[in-house]
Coordinates of C-alpha atoms in Angstrom, one line a residue:
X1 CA 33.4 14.2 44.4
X2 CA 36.7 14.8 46.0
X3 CA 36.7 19.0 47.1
X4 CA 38.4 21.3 45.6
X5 CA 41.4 22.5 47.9
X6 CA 40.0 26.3 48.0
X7 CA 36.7 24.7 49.2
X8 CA 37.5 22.8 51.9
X9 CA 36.3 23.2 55.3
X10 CA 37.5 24.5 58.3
X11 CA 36.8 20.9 59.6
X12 CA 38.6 19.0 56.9
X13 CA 41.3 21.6 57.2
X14 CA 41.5 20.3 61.0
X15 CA 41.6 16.8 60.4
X16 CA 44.3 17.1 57.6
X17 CA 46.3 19.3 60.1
X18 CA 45.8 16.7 62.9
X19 CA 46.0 13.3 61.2
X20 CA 47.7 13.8 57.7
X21 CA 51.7 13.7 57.4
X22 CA 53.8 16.3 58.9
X23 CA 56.2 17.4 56.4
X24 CA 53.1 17.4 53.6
X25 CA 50.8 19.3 55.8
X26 CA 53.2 21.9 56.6
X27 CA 54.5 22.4 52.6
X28 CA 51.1 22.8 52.0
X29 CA 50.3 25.2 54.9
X30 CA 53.7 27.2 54.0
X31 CA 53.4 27.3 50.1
X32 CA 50.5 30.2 50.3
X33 CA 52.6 31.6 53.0
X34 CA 56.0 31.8 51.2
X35 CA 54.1 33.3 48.0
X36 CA 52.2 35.8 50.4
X37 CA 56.0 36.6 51.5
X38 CA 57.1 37.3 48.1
X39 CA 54.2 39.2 47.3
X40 CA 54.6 41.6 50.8
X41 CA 58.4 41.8 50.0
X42 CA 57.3 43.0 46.3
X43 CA 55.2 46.0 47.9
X44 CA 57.8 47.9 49.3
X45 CA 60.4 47.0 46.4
X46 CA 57.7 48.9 44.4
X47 CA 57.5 51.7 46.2
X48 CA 61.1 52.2 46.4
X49 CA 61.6 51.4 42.6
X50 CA 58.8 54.4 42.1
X51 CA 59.5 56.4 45.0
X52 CA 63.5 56.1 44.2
X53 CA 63.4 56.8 40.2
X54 CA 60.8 59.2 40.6
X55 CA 60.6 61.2 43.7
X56 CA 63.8 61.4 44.1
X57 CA 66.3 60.9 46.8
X58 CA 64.7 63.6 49.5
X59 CA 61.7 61.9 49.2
X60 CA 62.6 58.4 49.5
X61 CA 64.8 59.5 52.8
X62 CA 61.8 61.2 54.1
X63 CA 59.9 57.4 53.3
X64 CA 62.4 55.3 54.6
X65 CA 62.7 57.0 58.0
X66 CA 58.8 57.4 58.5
X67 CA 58.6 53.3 57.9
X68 CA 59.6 51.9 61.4
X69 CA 57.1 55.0 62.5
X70 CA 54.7 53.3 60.6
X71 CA 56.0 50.1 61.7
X72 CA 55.7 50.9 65.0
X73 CA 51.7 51.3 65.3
X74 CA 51.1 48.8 62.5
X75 CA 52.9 46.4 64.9
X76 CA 49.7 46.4 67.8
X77 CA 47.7 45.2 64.7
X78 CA 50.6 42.2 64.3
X79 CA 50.6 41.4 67.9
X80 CA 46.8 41.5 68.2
X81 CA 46.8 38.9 64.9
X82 CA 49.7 36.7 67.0
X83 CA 47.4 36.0 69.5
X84 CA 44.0 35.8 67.7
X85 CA 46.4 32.6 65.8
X86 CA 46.9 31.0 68.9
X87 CA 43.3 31.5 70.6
X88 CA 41.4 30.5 67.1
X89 CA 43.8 27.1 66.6
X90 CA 43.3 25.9 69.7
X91 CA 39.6 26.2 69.2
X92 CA 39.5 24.5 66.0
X93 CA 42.0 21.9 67.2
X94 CA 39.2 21.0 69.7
X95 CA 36.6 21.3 67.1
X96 CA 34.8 24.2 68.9
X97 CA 33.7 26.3 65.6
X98 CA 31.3 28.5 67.2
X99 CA 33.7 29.7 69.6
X100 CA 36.2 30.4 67.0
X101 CA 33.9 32.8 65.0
X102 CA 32.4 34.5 68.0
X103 CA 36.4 35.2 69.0
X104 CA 37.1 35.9 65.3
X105 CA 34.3 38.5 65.8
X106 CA 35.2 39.7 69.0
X107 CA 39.0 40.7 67.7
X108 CA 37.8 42.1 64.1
X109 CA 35.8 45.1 65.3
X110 CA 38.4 45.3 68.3
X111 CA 41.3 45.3 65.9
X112 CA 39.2 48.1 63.1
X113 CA 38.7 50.4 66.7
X114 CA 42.0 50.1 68.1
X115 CA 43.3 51.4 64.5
X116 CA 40.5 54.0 64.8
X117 CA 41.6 55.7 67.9
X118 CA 45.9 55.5 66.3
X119 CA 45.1 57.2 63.1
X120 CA 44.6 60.6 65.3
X121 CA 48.0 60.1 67.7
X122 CA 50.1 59.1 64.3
X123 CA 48.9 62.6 63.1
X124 CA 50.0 64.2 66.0
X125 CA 53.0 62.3 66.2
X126 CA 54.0 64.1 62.9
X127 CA 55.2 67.3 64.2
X128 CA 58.0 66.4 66.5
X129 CA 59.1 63.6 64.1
X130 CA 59.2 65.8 61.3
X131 CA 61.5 68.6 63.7
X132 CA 63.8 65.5 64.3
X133 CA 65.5 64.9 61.5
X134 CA 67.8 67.2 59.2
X135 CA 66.5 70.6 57.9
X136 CA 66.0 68.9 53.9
X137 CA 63.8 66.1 55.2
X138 CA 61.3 68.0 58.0
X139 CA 58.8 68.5 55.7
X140 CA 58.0 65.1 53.8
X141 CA 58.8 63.7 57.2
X142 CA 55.8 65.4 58.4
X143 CA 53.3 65.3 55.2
X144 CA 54.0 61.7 55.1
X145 CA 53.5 60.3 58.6
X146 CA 50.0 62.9 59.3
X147 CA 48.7 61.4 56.0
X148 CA 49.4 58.2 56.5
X149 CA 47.2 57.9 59.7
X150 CA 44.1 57.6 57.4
X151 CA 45.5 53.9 56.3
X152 CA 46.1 53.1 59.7
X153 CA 42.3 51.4 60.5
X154 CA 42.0 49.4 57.1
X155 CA 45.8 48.0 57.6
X156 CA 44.4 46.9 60.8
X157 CA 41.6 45.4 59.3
X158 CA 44.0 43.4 56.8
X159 CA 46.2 42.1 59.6
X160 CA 43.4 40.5 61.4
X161 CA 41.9 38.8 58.9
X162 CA 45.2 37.0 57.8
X163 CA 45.5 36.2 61.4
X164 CA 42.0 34.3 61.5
X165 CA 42.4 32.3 58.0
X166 CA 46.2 31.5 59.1
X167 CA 44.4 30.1 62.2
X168 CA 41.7 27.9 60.2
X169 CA 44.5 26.4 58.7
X170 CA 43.5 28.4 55.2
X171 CA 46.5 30.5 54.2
X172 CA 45.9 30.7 50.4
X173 CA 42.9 33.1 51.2
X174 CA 45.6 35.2 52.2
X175 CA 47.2 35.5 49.6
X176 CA 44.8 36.2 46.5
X177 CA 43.9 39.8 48.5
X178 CA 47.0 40.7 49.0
X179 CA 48.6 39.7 45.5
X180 CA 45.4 42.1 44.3
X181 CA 46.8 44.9 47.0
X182 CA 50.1 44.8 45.2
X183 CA 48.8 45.2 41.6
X184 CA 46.3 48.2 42.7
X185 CA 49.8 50.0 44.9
X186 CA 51.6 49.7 41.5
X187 CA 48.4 51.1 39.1
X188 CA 47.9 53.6 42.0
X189 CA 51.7 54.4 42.2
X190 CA 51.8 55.3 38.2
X191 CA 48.8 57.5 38.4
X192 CA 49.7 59.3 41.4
X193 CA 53.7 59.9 41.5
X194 CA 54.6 59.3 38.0
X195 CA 51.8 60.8 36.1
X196 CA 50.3 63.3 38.5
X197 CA 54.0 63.8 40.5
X198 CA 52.0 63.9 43.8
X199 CA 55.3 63.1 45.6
X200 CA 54.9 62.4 49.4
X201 CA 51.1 62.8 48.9
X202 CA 51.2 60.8 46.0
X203 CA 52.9 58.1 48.0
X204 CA 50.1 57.8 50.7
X205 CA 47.3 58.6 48.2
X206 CA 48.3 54.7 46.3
X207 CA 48.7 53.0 49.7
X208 CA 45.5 54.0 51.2
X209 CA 43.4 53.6 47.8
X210 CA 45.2 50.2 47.4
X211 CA 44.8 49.0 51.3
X212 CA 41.0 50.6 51.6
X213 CA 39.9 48.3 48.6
X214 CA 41.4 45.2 50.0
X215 CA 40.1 45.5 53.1
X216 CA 36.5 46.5 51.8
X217 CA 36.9 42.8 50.1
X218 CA 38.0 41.4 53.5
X219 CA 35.0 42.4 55.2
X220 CA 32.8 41.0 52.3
X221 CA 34.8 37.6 52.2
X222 CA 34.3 37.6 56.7
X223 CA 30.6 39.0 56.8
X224 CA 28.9 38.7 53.6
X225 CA 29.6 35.4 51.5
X226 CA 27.9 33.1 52.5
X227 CA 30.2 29.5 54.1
X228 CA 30.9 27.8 57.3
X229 CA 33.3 30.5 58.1
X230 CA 30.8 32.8 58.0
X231 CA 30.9 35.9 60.8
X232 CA 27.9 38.1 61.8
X233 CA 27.7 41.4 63.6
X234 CA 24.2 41.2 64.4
X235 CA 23.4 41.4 67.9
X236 CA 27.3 42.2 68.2
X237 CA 28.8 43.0 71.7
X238 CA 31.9 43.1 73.5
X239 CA 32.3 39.8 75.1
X240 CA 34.4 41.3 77.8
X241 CA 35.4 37.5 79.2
X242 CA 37.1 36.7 75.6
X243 CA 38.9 40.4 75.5
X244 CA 40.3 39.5 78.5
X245 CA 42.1 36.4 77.7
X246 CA 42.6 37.7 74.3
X247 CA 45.0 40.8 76.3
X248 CA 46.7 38.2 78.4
X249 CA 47.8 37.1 75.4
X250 CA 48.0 39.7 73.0
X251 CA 49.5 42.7 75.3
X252 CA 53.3 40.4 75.4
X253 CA 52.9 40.1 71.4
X254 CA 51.6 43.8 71.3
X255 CA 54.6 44.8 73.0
X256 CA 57.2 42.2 71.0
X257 CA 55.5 44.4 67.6
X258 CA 56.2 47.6 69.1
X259 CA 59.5 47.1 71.1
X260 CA 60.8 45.6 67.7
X261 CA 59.4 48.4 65.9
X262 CA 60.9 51.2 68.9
X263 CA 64.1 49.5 68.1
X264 CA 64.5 49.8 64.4
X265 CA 63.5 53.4 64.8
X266 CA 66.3 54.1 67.3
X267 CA 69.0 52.5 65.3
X268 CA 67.3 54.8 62.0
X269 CA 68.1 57.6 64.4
X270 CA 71.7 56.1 64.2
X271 CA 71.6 55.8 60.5
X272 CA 70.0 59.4 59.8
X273 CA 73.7 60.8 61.2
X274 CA 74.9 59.5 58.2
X275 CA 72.6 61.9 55.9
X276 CA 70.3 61.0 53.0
X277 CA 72.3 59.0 51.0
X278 CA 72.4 56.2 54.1
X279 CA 69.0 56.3 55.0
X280 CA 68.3 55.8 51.1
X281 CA 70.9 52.6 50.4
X282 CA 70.3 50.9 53.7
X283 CA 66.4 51.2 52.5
X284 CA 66.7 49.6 49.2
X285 CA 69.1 47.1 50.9
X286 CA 66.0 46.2 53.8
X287 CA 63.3 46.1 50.3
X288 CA 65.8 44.0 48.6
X289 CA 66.6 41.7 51.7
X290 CA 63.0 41.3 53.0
X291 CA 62.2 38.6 50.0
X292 CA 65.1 36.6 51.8
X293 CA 64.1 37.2 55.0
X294 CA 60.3 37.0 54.7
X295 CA 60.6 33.5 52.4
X296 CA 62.3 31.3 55.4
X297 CA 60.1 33.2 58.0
X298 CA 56.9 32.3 56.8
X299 CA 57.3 28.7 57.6
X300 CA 56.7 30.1 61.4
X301 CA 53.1 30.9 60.4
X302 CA 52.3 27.2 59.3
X303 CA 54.3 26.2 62.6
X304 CA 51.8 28.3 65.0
X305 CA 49.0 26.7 62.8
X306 CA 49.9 23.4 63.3
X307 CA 51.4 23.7 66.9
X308 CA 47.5 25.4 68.1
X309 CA 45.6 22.7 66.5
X310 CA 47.6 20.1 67.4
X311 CA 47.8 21.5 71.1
X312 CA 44.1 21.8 71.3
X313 CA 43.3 18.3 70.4
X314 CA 46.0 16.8 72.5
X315 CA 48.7 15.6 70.3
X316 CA 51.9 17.3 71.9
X317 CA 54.5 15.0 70.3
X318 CA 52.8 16.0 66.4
X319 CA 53.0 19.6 67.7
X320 CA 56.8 19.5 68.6
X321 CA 57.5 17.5 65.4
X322 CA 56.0 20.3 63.2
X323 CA 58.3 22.9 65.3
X324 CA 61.4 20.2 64.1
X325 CA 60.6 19.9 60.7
X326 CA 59.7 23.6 59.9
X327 CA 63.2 24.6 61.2
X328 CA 65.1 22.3 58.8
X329 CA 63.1 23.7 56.1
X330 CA 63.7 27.6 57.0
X331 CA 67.4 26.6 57.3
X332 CA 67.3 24.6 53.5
X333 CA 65.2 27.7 52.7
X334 CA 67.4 30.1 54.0
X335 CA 70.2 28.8 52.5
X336 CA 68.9 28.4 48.6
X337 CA 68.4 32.1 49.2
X338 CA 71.7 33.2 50.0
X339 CA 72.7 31.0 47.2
X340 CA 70.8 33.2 44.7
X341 CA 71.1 37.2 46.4
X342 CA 74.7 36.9 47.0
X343 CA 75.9 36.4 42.6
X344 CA 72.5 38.5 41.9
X345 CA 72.5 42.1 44.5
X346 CA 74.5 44.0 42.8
X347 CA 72.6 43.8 39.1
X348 CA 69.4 44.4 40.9
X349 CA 69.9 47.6 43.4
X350 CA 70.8 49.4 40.0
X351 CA 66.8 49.1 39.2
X352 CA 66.0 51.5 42.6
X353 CA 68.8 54.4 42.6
X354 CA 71.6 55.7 39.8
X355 CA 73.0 57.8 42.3
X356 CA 76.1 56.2 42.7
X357 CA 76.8 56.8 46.0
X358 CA 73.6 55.3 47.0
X359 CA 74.1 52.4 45.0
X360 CA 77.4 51.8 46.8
X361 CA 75.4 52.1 50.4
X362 CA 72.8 49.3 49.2
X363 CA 75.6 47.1 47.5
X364 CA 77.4 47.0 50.8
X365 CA 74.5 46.6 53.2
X366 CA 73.1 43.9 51.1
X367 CA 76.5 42.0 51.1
X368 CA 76.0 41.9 54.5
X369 CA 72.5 41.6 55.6
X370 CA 71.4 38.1 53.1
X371 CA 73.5 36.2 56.0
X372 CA 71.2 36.8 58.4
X373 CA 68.6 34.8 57.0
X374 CA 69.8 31.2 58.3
X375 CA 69.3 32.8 62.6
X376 CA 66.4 34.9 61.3
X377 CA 64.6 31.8 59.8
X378 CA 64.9 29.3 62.9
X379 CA 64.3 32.3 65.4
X380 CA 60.8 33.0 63.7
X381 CA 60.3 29.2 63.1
X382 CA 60.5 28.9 66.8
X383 CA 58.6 31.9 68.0
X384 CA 55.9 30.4 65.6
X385 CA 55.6 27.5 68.0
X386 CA 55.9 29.4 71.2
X387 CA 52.8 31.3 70.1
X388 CA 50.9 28.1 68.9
X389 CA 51.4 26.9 72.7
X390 CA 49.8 30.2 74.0
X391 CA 53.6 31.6 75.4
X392 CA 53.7 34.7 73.9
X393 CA 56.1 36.2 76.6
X394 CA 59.0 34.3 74.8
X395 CA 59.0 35.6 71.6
X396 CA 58.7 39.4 73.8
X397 CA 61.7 38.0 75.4
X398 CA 63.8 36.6 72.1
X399 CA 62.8 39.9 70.5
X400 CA 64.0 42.4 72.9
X401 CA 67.3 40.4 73.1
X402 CA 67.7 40.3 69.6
X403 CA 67.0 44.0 68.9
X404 CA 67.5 46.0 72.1
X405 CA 70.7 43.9 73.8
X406 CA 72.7 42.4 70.5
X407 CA 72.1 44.5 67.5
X408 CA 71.3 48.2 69.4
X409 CA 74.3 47.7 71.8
X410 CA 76.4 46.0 69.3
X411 CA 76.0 49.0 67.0
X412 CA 76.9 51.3 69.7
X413 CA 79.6 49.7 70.9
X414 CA 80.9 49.2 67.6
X415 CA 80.0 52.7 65.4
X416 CA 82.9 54.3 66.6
X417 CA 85.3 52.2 64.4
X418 CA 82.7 50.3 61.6
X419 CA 80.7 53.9 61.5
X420 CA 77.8 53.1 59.2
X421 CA 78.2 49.5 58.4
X422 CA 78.0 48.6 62.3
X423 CA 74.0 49.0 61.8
X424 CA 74.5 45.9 58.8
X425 CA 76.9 43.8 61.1
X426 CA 74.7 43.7 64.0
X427 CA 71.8 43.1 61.7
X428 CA 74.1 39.5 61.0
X429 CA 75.2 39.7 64.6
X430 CA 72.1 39.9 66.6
X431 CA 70.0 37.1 64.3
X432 CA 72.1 35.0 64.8
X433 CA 72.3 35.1 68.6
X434 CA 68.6 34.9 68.5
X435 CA 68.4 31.7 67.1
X436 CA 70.9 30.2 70.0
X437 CA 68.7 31.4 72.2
X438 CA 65.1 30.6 71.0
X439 CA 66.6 26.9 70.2
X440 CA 68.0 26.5 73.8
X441 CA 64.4 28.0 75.4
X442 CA 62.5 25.8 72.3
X443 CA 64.8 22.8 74.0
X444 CA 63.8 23.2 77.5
X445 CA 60.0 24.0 76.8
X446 CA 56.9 21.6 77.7
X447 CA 54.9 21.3 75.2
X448 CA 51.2 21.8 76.6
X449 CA 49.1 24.6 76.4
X450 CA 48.6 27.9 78.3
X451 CA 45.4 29.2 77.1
X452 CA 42.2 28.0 79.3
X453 CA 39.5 26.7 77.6
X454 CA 36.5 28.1 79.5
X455 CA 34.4 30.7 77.3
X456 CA 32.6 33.2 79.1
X457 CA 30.5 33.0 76.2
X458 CA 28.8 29.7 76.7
X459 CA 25.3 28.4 77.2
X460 CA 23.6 24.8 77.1
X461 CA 22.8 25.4 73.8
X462 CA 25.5 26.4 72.4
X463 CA 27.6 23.5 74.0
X464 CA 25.4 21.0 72.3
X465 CA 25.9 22.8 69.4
X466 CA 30.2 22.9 70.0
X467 CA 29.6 19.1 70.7
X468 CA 28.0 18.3 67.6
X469 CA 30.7 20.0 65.3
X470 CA 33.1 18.2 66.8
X471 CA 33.0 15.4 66.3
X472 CA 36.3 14.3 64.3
X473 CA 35.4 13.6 60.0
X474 CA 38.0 11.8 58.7
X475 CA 40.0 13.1 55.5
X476 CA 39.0 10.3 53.5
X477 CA 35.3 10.5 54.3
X478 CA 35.5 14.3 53.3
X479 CA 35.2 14.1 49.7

């Protein structure tokens, strides 16, 4: 009886990923993704619609200058899952299993303790951040960013295991968890800042009741339901060979997260000149903007899937293919969704503000920023692939470039005279850039990999065991 598609194996996911066709493969890889993109673009449009109409305009300032804050140490968890994509697909694309789910292992607990020791610098972090801004906004500035360091662990916990089903070429198991996350924020967000009019606290109260269920969940699907993906912690311990590769690789992602993350803050401090009423529309303008951004991105995802696998087991020219084809469809993408925002922004910001003023800000920024998409869509198509190869010092590269060199120093070269609006301009200015450049690098790359195969890990055993499970199943035989 032929499977079911949410019941297939992490083997039959392999050999569909290595032998099947390359443009149905990666449809079917990205289709979870794109409706896990929609869904994560739908969280933060629903806090702002709450936050916005409810809160009021203070409050949502206050929120929308904590976010790249948040951003900012949320982003370690992102680069940690970047290379825990690349390590894992390689693994499976050789067919060693075991390996995979002693590394998935290995970066789990790693991922829940690095959050653990964050949560107490965030909270600390709140006091000068809070004196940084104008008098009206110090206070939820600081309520918000020392209670928000409690979430901090379980988002952890949530980026990794994306990262490891992304990597076993299972994406859909993504997306059920977080499409549960978003209903819970909403119920949460009703009880707690429209009915109980919690404000700030009320804000943090529905993310971390939301996150900490989802990632209770996570741990159940990882540890406790029983499957061929199955992890155990018993007789855990650090396996300090596998950390170490795992921070050769993870440290230039880390630090892509971060810097990326550093730089939006700076250019909020640009933005915050501007008072409340900027901070406010060029907020609703990101929430509005992330569905187009996040839908032609997330065929980079299924690209660093398909790039590790196919790397692992040897076939470079499938690999590069899957980079090829994925950038025509984030450019198609891309430009349906321009297509769409551009008639439709200004009959949807009026759902998130009546402040006029505010409205004006969004309309404007939004005008600007849905452009972007077609250089922000190949650029993260093509970092995809440079981490499925294990080169995770590119995309640091591309993403200092595109945030530090053309949109921070195009904005300061530029505020004098565009004041404001040079922060949405360079937004359009430095994406595009980015994508010349990750297609000339993409252009000039070879395509084999840079992650070593040895395993500290290994024992006779266990190799007989990694040389069983590899052997290649056919698709058709797997029914």
């Amino acid at each position: 009886m032929k499977l079911n598609f949410l019941n297939q194996s992490t083997e039959y996911r392999r050999n569909m990923i290595l032998n099947g066709n390359t443009l149905k493969t990666l449809l079917f890889l990205s289709v979870p993704t794109l409706m896990l993109s929609l869904v994560q673009c739908l969280m933060p449009l629903s806090d702002s619609f709450f936050i916005n109409n409810v809160a009021g305009t203070y409050v949502a300032g206050a929120v929308a200058y904590c976010q790249p804050v948040i951003n900012l140490m949320v982003a370690l968890s992102q680069g940690l899952g970047v290379a825990t994509m690349a390590m894992i697909g390689q693994m499976n694309g050789r067919g060693d299993f075991k390996g995979a789910r002693h590394l998935s292992t290995q970066i789990f607990v790693l991922g829940f303790c690095i959050g653990l020791c964050l949560a107490p610098i965030l909270a600390i972090l709140s006091i000068p951040l809070g004196n940084s801004v104008d008098a009206t906004l110090t206070d939820n500035v600081t309520k918000y960013i020392a209670l928000y360091a409690v979430v901090l662990p379980f988002q952890f916990l949530i980026a990794i295991f994306n990262a490891i089903k992304n990597a076993t070429g299972k994406p859909e198991s993504t997306f059920t968890p977080m499409a549960i996350m978003l209903v819970l924020k909403i119920i949460f967000s009703l009880i707690f800042i429209v009915w109980l009019r919690l404000e700030v606290f009320g804000c943090v109260l529905a993310s971390f009741c939301a996150t900490f269920l989802v990632a209770c969940w996570m741990f159940y699907v990882l540890f406790v339901h029983k499957g061929d993906d199955q992890l155990t912690l018993k007789g855990f311990r650090f396996d300090f060979g596998i950390l170490k590769e795992l921070i050769r690789l993870g440290v230039p992602s880390m630090l892509n997260s971060v810097m990326l993350s550093l730089g939006f803050l700076l250019i909020n401090f640009e933005v915050r000149e501007y008072g409340a009423v900027a901070l406010t529309g060029q907020s609703i303008a990101n929430s509005i903007s992330q569905i187009c951004f996040n839908l032609p991105s997330a065929f980079g995802s299924a690209v660093t899937t398909m790039v590790s696998m196919n790397i692992g087991a040897g076939f470079s020219q499938k690999a590069k293919k899957s980079c090829t084809t994925a950038t025509i469809l984030s450019i198609v993408t891309a430009v349906i969704m321009i297509a769409i925002m551009v008639p439709l922004a200004p009959y949807i910001t009026v759902f998130f503000t009546k402040d006029p003023q505010v409205m004006e800000m969004a309309n404007k920024a939004l005008s600007i920023y849905v452009y972007a998409v077609i250089g922000f869509g190949i650029c993260m198509v093509q970092q995809g692939a440079f981490i499925g190869l294990g080169r995770t010092k590119i995309p640091l590269i591309a993403g200092i470039l595109r945030i530090w060199l053309f949109r921070y120093l195009f904005i300061l070269c530029t505020e004098s005279f565009l004041g404001v609006y040079s922060v949405f301009w360079g937004n359009l200015f430095s994406n595009c850039m980015a994508a010349v450049v990750t297609t000339i690098l993409i252009l000039r790359t070879k395509w084999v990999s840079v992650i070593p195969q040895s395993k500290s890990f290994k024992k006779e055993e266990t190799e007989q065991e990694l040389s069983e499970e590899s052997e290649p199943v056919p698709v058709s035989e797997k029914k």
